[in-house]
CSV table of C-alpha atoms in Angstrom, one decimal:
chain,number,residue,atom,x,y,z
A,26,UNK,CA,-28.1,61.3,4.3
A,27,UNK,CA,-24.6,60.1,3.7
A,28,UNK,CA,-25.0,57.2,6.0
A,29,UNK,CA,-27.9,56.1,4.0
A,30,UNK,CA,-26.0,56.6,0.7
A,31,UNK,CA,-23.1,54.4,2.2
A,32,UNK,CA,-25.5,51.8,3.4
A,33,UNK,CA,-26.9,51.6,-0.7
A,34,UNK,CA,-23.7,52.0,-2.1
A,35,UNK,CA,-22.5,48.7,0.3
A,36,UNK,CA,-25.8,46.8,-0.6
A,37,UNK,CA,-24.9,47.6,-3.8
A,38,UNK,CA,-21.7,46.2,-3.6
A,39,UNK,CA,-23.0,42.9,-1.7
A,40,UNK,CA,-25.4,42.5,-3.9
A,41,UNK,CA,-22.6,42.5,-7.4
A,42,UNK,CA,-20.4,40.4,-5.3
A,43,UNK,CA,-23.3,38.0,-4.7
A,44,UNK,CA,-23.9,37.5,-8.3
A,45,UNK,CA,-20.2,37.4,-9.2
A,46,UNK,CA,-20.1,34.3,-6.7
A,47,UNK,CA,-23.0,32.5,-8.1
A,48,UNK,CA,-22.2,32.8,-11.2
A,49,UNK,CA,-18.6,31.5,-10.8
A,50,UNK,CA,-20.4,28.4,-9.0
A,51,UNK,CA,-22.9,27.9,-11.7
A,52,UNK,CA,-19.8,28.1,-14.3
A,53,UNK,CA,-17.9,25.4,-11.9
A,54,UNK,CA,-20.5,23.2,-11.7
A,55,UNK,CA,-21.1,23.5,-15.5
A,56,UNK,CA,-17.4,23.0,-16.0
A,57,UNK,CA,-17.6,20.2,-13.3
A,58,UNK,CA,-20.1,18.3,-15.3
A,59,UNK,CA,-18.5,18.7,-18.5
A,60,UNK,CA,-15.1,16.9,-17.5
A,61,UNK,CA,-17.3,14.4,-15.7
A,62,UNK,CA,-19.0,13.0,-19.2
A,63,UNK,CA,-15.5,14.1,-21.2
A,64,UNK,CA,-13.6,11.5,-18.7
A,65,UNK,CA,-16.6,8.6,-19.1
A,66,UNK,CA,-16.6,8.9,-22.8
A,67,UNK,CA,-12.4,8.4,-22.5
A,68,UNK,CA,-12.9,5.7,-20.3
A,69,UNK,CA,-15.5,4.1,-22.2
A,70,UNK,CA,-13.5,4.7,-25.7
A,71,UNK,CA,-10.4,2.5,-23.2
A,72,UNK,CA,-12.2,0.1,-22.3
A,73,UNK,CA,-13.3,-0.9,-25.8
A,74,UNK,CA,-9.7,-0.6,-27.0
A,75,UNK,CA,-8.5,-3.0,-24.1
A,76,UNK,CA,-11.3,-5.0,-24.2
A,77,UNK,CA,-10.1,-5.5,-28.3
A,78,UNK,CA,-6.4,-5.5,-27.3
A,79,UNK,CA,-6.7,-8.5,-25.3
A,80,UNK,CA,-8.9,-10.6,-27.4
A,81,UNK,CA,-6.7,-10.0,-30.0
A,82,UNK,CA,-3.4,-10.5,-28.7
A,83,UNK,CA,-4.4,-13.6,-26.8
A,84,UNK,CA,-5.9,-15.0,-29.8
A,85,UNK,CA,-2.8,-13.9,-31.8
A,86,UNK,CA,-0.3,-15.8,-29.6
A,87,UNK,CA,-2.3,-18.9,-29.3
A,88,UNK,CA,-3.3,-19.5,-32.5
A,89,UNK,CA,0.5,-19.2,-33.0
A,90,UNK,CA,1.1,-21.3,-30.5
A,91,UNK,CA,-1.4,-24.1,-32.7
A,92,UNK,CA,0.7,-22.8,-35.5
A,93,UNK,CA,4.3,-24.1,-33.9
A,94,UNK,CA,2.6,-27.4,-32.7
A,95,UNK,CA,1.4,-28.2,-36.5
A,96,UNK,CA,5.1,-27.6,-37.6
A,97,UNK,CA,6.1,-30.1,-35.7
A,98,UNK,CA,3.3,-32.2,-35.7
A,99,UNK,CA,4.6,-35.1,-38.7
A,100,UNK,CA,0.7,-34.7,-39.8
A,101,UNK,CA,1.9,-30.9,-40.0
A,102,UNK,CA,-2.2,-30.0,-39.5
A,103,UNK,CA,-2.9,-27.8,-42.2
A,104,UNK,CA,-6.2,-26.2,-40.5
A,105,UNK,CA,-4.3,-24.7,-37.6
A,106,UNK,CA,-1.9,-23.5,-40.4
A,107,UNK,CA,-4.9,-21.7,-42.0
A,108,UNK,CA,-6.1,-20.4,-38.9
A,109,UNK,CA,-3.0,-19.1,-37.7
A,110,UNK,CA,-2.5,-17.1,-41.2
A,111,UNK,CA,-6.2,-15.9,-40.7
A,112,UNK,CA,-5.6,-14.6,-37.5
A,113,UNK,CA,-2.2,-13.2,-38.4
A,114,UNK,CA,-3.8,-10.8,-41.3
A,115,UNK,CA,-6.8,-9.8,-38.8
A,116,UNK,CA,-3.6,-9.1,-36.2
A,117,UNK,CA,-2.1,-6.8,-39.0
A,118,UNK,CA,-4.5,-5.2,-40.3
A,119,UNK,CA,-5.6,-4.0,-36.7
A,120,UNK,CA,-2.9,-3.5,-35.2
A,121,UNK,CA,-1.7,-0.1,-36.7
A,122,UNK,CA,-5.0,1.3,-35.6
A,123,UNK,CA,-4.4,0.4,-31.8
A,124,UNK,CA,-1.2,1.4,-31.5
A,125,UNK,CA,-2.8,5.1,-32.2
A,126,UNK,CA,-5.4,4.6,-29.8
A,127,UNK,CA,-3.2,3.6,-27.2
A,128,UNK,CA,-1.0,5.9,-27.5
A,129,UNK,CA,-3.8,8.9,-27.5
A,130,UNK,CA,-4.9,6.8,-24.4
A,131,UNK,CA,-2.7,6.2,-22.3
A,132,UNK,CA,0.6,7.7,-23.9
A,133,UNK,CA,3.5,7.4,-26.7
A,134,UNK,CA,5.3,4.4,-24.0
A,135,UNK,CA,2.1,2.4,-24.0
A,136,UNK,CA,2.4,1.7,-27.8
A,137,UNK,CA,6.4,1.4,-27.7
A,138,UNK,CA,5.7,-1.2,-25.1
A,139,UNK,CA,3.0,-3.3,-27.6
A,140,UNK,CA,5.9,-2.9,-30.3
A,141,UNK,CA,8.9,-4.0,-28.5
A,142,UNK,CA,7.5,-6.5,-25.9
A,143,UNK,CA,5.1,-8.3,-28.0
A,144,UNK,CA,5.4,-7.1,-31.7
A,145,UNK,CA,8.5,-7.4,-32.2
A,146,UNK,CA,8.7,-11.2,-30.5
A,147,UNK,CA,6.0,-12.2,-32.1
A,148,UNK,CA,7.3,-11.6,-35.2
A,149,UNK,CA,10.8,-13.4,-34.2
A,150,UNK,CA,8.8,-16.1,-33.4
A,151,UNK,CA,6.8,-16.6,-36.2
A,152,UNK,CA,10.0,-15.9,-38.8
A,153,UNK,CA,11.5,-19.2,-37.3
A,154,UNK,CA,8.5,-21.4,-37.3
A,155,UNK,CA,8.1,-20.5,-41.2
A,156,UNK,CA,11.8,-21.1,-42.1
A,157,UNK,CA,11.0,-24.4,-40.4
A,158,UNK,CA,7.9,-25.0,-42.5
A,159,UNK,CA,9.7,-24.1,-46.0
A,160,UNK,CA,12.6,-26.3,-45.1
A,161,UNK,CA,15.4,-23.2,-45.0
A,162,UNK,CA,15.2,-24.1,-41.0
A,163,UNK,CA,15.9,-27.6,-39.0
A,164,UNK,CA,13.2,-28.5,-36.8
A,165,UNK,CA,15.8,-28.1,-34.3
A,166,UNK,CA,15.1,-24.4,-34.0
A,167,UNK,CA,11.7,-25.0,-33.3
A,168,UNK,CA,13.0,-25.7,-29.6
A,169,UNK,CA,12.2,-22.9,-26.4
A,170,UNK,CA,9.6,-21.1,-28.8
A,171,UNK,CA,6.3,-23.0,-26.5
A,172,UNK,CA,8.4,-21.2,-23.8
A,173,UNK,CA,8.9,-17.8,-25.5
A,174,UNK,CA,5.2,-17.9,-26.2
A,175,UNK,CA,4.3,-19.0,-22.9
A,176,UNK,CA,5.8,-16.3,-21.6
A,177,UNK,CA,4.2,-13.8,-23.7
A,178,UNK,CA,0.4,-14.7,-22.1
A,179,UNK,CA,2.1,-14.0,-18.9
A,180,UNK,CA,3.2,-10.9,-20.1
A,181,UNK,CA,0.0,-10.3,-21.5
A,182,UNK,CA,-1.9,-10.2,-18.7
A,183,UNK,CA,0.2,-8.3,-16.7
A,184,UNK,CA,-0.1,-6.1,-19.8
A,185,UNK,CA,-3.6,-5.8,-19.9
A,186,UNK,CA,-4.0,-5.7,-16.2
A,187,UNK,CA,-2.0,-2.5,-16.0
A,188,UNK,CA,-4.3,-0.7,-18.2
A,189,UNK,CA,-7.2,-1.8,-16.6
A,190,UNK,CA,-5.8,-0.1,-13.2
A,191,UNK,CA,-4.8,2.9,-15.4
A,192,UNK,CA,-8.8,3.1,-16.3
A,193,UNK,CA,-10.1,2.3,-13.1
A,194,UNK,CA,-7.4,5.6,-11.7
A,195,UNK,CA,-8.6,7.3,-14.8
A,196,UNK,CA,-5.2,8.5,-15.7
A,197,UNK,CA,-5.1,9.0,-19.6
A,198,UNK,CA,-2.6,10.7,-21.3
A,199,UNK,CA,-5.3,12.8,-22.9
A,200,UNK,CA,-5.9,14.7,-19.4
A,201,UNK,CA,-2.4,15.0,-18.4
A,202,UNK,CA,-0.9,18.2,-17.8
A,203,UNK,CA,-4.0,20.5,-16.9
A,204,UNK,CA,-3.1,22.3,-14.2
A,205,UNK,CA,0.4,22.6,-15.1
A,206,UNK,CA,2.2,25.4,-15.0
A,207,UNK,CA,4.6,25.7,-17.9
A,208,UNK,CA,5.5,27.1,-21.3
A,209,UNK,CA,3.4,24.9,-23.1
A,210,UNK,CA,0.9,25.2,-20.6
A,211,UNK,CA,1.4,29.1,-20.6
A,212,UNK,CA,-2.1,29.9,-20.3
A,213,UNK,CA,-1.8,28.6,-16.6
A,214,UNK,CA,0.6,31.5,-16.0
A,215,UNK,CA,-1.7,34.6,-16.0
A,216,UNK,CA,-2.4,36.5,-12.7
A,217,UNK,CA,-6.0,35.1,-12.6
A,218,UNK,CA,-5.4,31.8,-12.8
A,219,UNK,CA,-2.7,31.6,-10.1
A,220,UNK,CA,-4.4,33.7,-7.7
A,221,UNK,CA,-7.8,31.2,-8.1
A,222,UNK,CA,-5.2,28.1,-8.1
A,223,UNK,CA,-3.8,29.6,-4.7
A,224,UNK,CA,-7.1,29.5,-3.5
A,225,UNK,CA,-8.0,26.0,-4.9
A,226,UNK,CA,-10.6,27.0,-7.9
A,227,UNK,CA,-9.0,25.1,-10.7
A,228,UNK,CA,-9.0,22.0,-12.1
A,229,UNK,CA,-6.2,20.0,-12.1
């Protein structure tokens, strides 16, 4: 008698443990797939963002570069003048816009780097060329800016390339820091957690 009530009592047991397991896998898997179609919606919402980035900044530093050849062009080519200024409002008025996106993206350095590296020289760049076209300026100052501009494509694509990789890795700033353990991340820090970390159940 007892040995069949220890026999119930452990297929009892089995049987709980059975249906704990399988429904921590099905939880997993739903988990699983959830992160799967968060991370291709980030990745799809990044590579619109780049995709605009690039167009835009290459389009913004040629048509400057159009812009600084009309200055010193004596027939001082007043369509490439308008252009520029076209593309120099569309720059503007985007620009605020994708500095938040890349920062959500990929992180508060990626849109410090768009600021200082390109922003901030485009906009030296362009104060000279206009203080040339008003006549506060000589001509004479116009001289090393088809370099400085030159070198901004360069930079561009490097730019852009980086960001690219960064998407292709698929590390965004909004998925750092999961599986941290930390004060801001204090959640991580229940008994739970480490124990299933320990044995490699968590996302990271």
């Amino acid at each position: 008698m007892a040995n069949h009530l220890l026999a119930g009592l452990f297929g009892l047991v089995v049987a709980i443990l059975i249906a704990l397991l399988t429904s921590f896998l099905q939880q997993r898997n739903w988990r699983n797939q959830a992160l799967v179609k968060e991370y291709d919606r980030e990745r799809e919402s990044a590579i619109s963002l780049i995709s605009e980035l690039s167009s835009l900044l290459h389009k913004r530093i040629y048509r400057q570069k159009r812009y600084l050849w009309a200055t010193q062009s004596p027939n001082n080519n007043q369509a490439d003048i308008d252009e520029y200024r076209s593309t120099l409002l569309e720059w503007n008025d985007k620009l605020g816009e994708i500095s938040v996106r890349l920062e959500y993206s990929f992180g508060k350095e990626a849109s410090l780097e768009l600021e200082r590296n390109f922003q901030q020289e485009l906009a030296s760049i362009n104060s000279i060329i206009y203080g040339v076209q008003i006549g506060k300026s000589s001509p004479q100052s116009l001289h090393g800016l088809e370099t400085r501009l030159n070198t901004l494509t360069g930079l561009s694509n490097i730019l852009i390339e980086k960001f690219l990789l960064r998407i292709r890795l698929m590390r965004f700033a909004s998925f750092s820091g999961r599986g941290e353990i930390s004060f801001q991340n204090r959640s991580n820090l229940s008994h739970f957690y480490l124990f299933r970390r320990l044995l490699g159940m968590t996302q990271k």
